[in-house]
Short mmCIF file of C-alpha atoms in Angstrom, two decimals:
data_model
loop_
_atom_site.label_atom_id
_atom_site.label_comp_id
_atom_site.label_asym_id
_atom_site.label_seq_id
_atom_site.Cartn_x
_atom_site.Cartn_y
_atom_site.Cartn_z
CA MET A 1 37.04 -31.12 172.48
CA LYS A 2 38.46 -33.02 175.49
CA LYS A 3 41.74 -30.92 175.28
CA LEU A 4 39.72 -27.65 175.48
CA LEU A 5 37.73 -28.83 178.27
CA LEU A 6 40.79 -29.72 180.15
CA ILE A 7 42.33 -26.26 179.38
CA LEU A 8 38.98 -24.55 180.77
CA ILE A 9 39.28 -26.82 183.99
CA LEU A 10 42.84 -25.65 184.34
CA ILE A 11 42.11 -22.10 183.73
CA GLY A 12 39.19 -22.29 186.12
CA ILE A 13 41.49 -23.61 188.97
CA SER A 14 44.17 -21.26 188.28
CA PHE A 15 41.90 -18.25 188.64
CA ASN A 16 40.65 -19.59 192.05
CA CYS A 17 43.77 -20.29 193.38
CA PHE A 18 44.90 -16.73 192.31
CA SER A 19 41.80 -15.22 193.69
CA GLN A 20 42.14 -17.11 197.11
CA GLN A 21 45.69 -15.95 197.14
CA ILE A 22 44.79 -12.20 196.83
CA LEU A 23 42.19 -12.68 199.71
CA ASN A 24 44.55 -14.38 201.81
CA ASN A 25 47.13 -11.91 201.21
CA SER A 26 44.44 -8.73 202.05
CA ILE A 27 43.45 -10.54 205.20
CA ARG A 28 47.20 -10.92 206.33
CA ASP A 29 47.95 -7.57 205.60
CA VAL A 30 45.12 -6.25 207.63
CA GLU A 31 46.15 -8.25 210.63
CA HIS A 32 49.75 -7.11 210.04
CA LEU A 33 48.71 -3.62 210.29
CA ILE A 34 46.33 -4.20 213.01
CA ALA A 35 49.31 -6.01 214.97
CA THR A 36 51.86 -3.20 214.22
CA GLY A 37 49.28 -0.29 214.99
CA ARG A 38 50.34 2.54 217.55
CA THR A 39 49.77 1.16 220.80
CA LEU A 40 47.42 3.37 222.81
CA GLU A 41 49.00 5.20 225.62
CA ASN A 42 47.99 7.49 228.24
CA ASN A 43 44.47 6.07 228.18
CA ASP A 44 43.25 8.04 230.92
CA ARG A 45 44.37 11.45 229.68
CA TYR A 46 40.38 12.51 229.61
CA ALA A 47 39.83 10.94 233.06
CA ASP A 48 39.05 14.32 234.66
CA ALA A 49 36.65 15.32 231.64
CA LYS A 50 32.93 15.23 231.88
CA GLY A 51 31.56 12.99 229.28
CA THR A 52 33.58 10.66 227.07
CA PRO A 53 35.54 11.13 223.45
CA TYR A 54 34.11 7.80 222.47
CA LEU A 55 30.68 7.22 220.64
CA THR A 56 30.41 4.06 222.81
CA GLU A 57 32.51 3.94 226.01
CA ASN A 58 32.68 0.02 225.66
CA PHE A 59 34.29 -1.76 222.83
CA ILE A 60 31.97 -3.62 220.41
CA SER A 61 32.47 -6.14 218.12
CA ALA A 62 33.26 -5.19 214.60
CA LYS A 63 34.40 -6.53 211.43
CA ILE A 64 37.39 -5.10 209.67
CA SER A 65 37.66 -5.28 205.83
CA PRO A 66 39.44 -6.28 203.66
CA GLY A 67 38.84 -9.76 205.39
CA ASP A 68 35.97 -11.03 207.25
CA LYS A 69 37.69 -11.27 210.99
CA PHE A 70 35.74 -9.51 213.67
CA TYR A 71 37.97 -7.34 216.27
CA TRP A 72 36.91 -5.26 219.33
CA VAL A 73 36.85 -1.76 218.65
CA ARG A 74 35.48 1.81 219.69
CA TYR A 75 35.62 5.08 217.73
CA ASN A 76 37.41 8.24 219.24
CA ALA A 77 34.91 10.68 217.92
CA TYR A 78 37.42 13.55 219.10
CA ASP A 79 40.44 12.32 218.09
CA ASP A 80 39.11 10.74 214.65
CA GLU A 81 40.80 7.31 215.55
CA MET A 82 39.61 3.66 215.87
CA GLU A 83 41.04 1.70 218.51
CA VAL A 84 41.33 -2.03 218.35
CA LYS A 85 41.64 -4.14 221.55
CA LEU A 86 44.04 -7.02 220.76
CA ASN A 87 44.24 -8.39 224.30
CA ASP A 88 43.58 -7.40 227.74
CA GLN A 89 46.99 -5.70 228.04
CA LYS A 90 47.20 -4.13 224.41
CA THR A 91 45.04 -1.62 222.37
CA ILE A 92 46.28 -0.10 219.46
CA VAL A 93 44.97 2.57 216.95
CA LEU A 94 44.39 1.52 213.68
CA ASP A 95 46.90 2.98 211.01
CA ASN A 96 44.86 4.00 208.29
CA SER A 97 47.52 5.85 206.56
CA LYS A 98 48.63 2.65 204.97
CA GLY A 99 45.33 1.55 203.48
CA ASN A 100 41.45 2.15 203.45
CA TYR A 101 39.44 0.00 206.02
CA ARG A 102 35.89 -0.53 206.43
CA ILE A 103 34.86 -1.44 209.98
CA THR A 104 31.27 -2.56 210.24
CA PRO A 105 29.94 -3.27 213.70
CA LYS A 106 28.15 -6.40 214.05
CA GLY A 107 24.53 -6.46 213.33
CA SER A 108 24.87 -2.79 211.83
CA THR A 109 24.27 -2.19 208.25
CA ASN A 110 26.28 1.02 208.56
CA SER A 111 30.18 1.10 208.12
CA TYR A 112 32.87 3.23 209.04
CA VAL A 113 35.43 3.80 206.14
CA SER A 114 38.58 5.68 206.16
CA LEU A 115 38.56 8.51 203.35
CA LYS A 116 40.06 11.69 202.05
CA GLU A 117 38.53 14.76 202.63
CA VAL A 118 39.07 18.08 200.59
CA GLY A 119 41.85 19.97 202.17
CA LYS A 120 42.95 17.36 204.73
CA ASP A 121 46.33 15.38 204.52
CA LYS A 122 45.31 12.67 206.45
CA LEU A 123 42.56 10.15 206.01
CA GLY A 124 39.70 10.27 208.33
CA TYR A 125 36.74 8.05 209.60
CA PHE A 126 33.13 8.56 207.95
CA VAL A 127 29.83 6.66 208.18
CA GLU A 128 28.91 5.39 204.82
CA VAL A 129 25.10 6.44 204.43
CA LEU A 130 24.67 5.76 200.87
CA LYS A 131 27.31 4.56 198.60
CA THR A 132 26.93 4.35 194.70
CA ASN A 133 28.83 4.39 191.66
CA THR A 134 28.28 8.09 191.17
CA THR A 135 27.19 10.53 193.93
CA SER A 136 27.34 9.33 197.65
CA LEU A 137 26.46 10.27 200.99
CA TYR A 138 28.54 10.07 204.24
CA LYS A 139 28.29 11.50 207.52
CA LYS A 140 31.00 12.12 210.43
CA LEU A 141 30.38 12.01 213.92
CA GLU A 142 32.38 14.45 216.02
CA LYS A 143 32.77 15.35 219.66
CA LYS A 144 34.34 18.81 220.66
CA TYR A 145 36.35 19.18 223.71
CA THR A 146 36.47 22.02 225.94
CA PRO A 147 39.47 22.39 228.48
CA GLU A 148 39.13 23.13 232.15
CA THR A 149 38.06 26.82 232.85
CA PRO A 150 39.82 28.20 236.05
CA ALA A 151 37.71 30.42 238.17
CA MET A 152 38.15 34.22 237.67
CA THR A 153 37.33 35.23 241.24
CA SER A 154 37.25 33.86 244.56
CA TYR A 155 33.38 33.92 243.97
CA ASP A 156 33.59 31.81 241.06
CA LYS A 157 34.39 28.05 240.56
CA ASP A 158 36.55 26.06 238.30
CA LYS A 159 34.44 24.72 235.52
CA PRO A 160 35.79 20.99 234.58
CA ALA A 161 36.76 20.03 231.09
CA TYR A 162 33.99 18.37 229.27
CA PHE A 163 33.20 16.56 225.92
CA SER A 164 30.09 17.88 224.17
CA LYS A 165 27.65 15.57 222.60
CA GLU A 166 28.48 14.27 219.17
CA LYS A 167 28.12 16.47 215.91
CA GLU A 168 26.54 15.05 212.97
CA THR A 169 27.96 16.78 209.70
CA PHE A 170 27.26 15.24 206.08
CA TYR A 171 29.70 14.78 203.29
CA ILE A 172 28.81 14.27 199.64
CA GLN A 173 31.22 12.19 197.25
CA LEU A 174 30.80 13.27 193.52
CA SER A 175 32.41 10.29 191.92
CA SER A 176 33.14 6.47 193.15
CA GLU A 177 36.60 7.16 194.00
CA GLY A 178 36.31 11.03 194.82
CA VAL A 179 37.32 12.73 197.81
CA LEU A 180 34.75 13.73 200.24
CA GLN A 181 33.63 17.65 200.56
CA GLU A 182 31.28 18.97 203.39
CA LEU A 183 27.70 18.93 202.13
CA PRO A 184 26.51 22.60 201.71
CA SER A 185 24.00 23.58 204.14
CA LYS A 186 22.45 26.14 201.77
CA GLN A 187 20.45 25.30 198.91
CA LYS A 188 22.01 27.74 196.62
CA THR A 189 25.69 26.64 197.44
CA PHE A 190 24.44 22.82 196.97
CA LEU A 191 23.22 23.28 193.46
CA THR A 192 26.43 24.51 192.43
CA LEU A 193 27.68 21.33 192.70
CA PHE A 194 25.46 20.14 189.77
CA SER A 195 25.15 21.52 186.31
CA ASN A 196 21.78 20.67 185.73
CA ASP A 197 20.70 22.37 189.13
CA THR A 198 17.14 23.18 188.02
CA GLU A 199 15.73 19.92 187.96
CA ILE A 200 17.22 19.24 191.65
CA LYS A 201 16.07 22.61 192.78
CA ASP A 202 12.30 21.70 191.65
CA TYR A 203 12.61 18.26 193.34
CA ILE A 204 14.01 20.02 196.61
CA LYS A 205 11.14 22.53 196.40
CA LYS A 206 8.41 19.87 195.78
CA ASN A 207 9.47 17.50 198.24
CA LYS A 208 10.41 19.96 200.89
CA ILE A 209 13.83 18.83 201.22
CA LYS A 210 15.73 19.85 204.17
CA LEU A 211 19.56 19.45 203.70
CA SER A 212 20.37 18.99 207.42
CA LYS A 213 17.86 15.63 207.48
CA GLU A 214 19.51 12.40 206.80
CA PRO A 215 16.29 10.83 205.35
CA ASP A 216 15.59 13.75 203.23
CA LEU A 217 19.34 13.40 201.85
CA ILE A 218 19.00 9.93 201.23
CA LYS A 219 15.79 10.52 199.14
CA LEU A 220 17.82 13.65 197.42
CA ILE A 221 20.86 11.84 196.60
CA ASN A 222 19.07 8.86 195.24
CA PHE A 223 16.90 11.24 192.92
CA ILE A 224 20.21 13.03 191.71
CA ASN A 225 21.70 9.47 190.73
CA SER A 226 18.43 8.04 189.09
CA SER A 227 17.42 11.39 186.93
CA VAL A 228 20.30 14.05 186.96
CA ASN A 229 23.13 11.99 186.63
CA LYS A 230 21.73 9.69 183.51
CA GLY A 231 21.20 13.11 181.96
#
């Protein structure tokens, strides 16, 4: 009995050490990738444009996972890049081609995650709205850049370059590890994503669900996961 107890204790110690080693390696990997990311250059390339390519012009504190360390970050919604300020002299662009990241702003329940989209080679950043083991909901915040427009006649004036207000596009993930696809705006197209679409169609009609409204989509995805997917 004593020998068995000793073996179990040793197994427990070994497992804890192994788990801690994995965690430490993950943290080191993230910090290495951050430290070796592409240095941000020509940061004033949009200086003459009205507006900003960023969701927030200032850097905000956010946790980058794996790991639990906080960094100063900001999201470029035009170039779809996450910038990390390492110090006053160096800002880098996080290299998400070498791993999936989760960036969670301090005090927020929403995270940016780097995921694959259908038809795209490069990973992009998406806001995780509702994550489940089956059907999940994400959204992408984008900004459009319009270059300067020279005056056509002497009576006209040059129109400066500008960034539009961020656009919100929803995406759906049909399995826990699946690639994302843009959520169809039309009900008929949306229903083709599911085999048991009659039940979903009835739910949409009964609850007056709008596929462009986030609260409605959250209710709909929860319904799909609790009812349709179980069937």
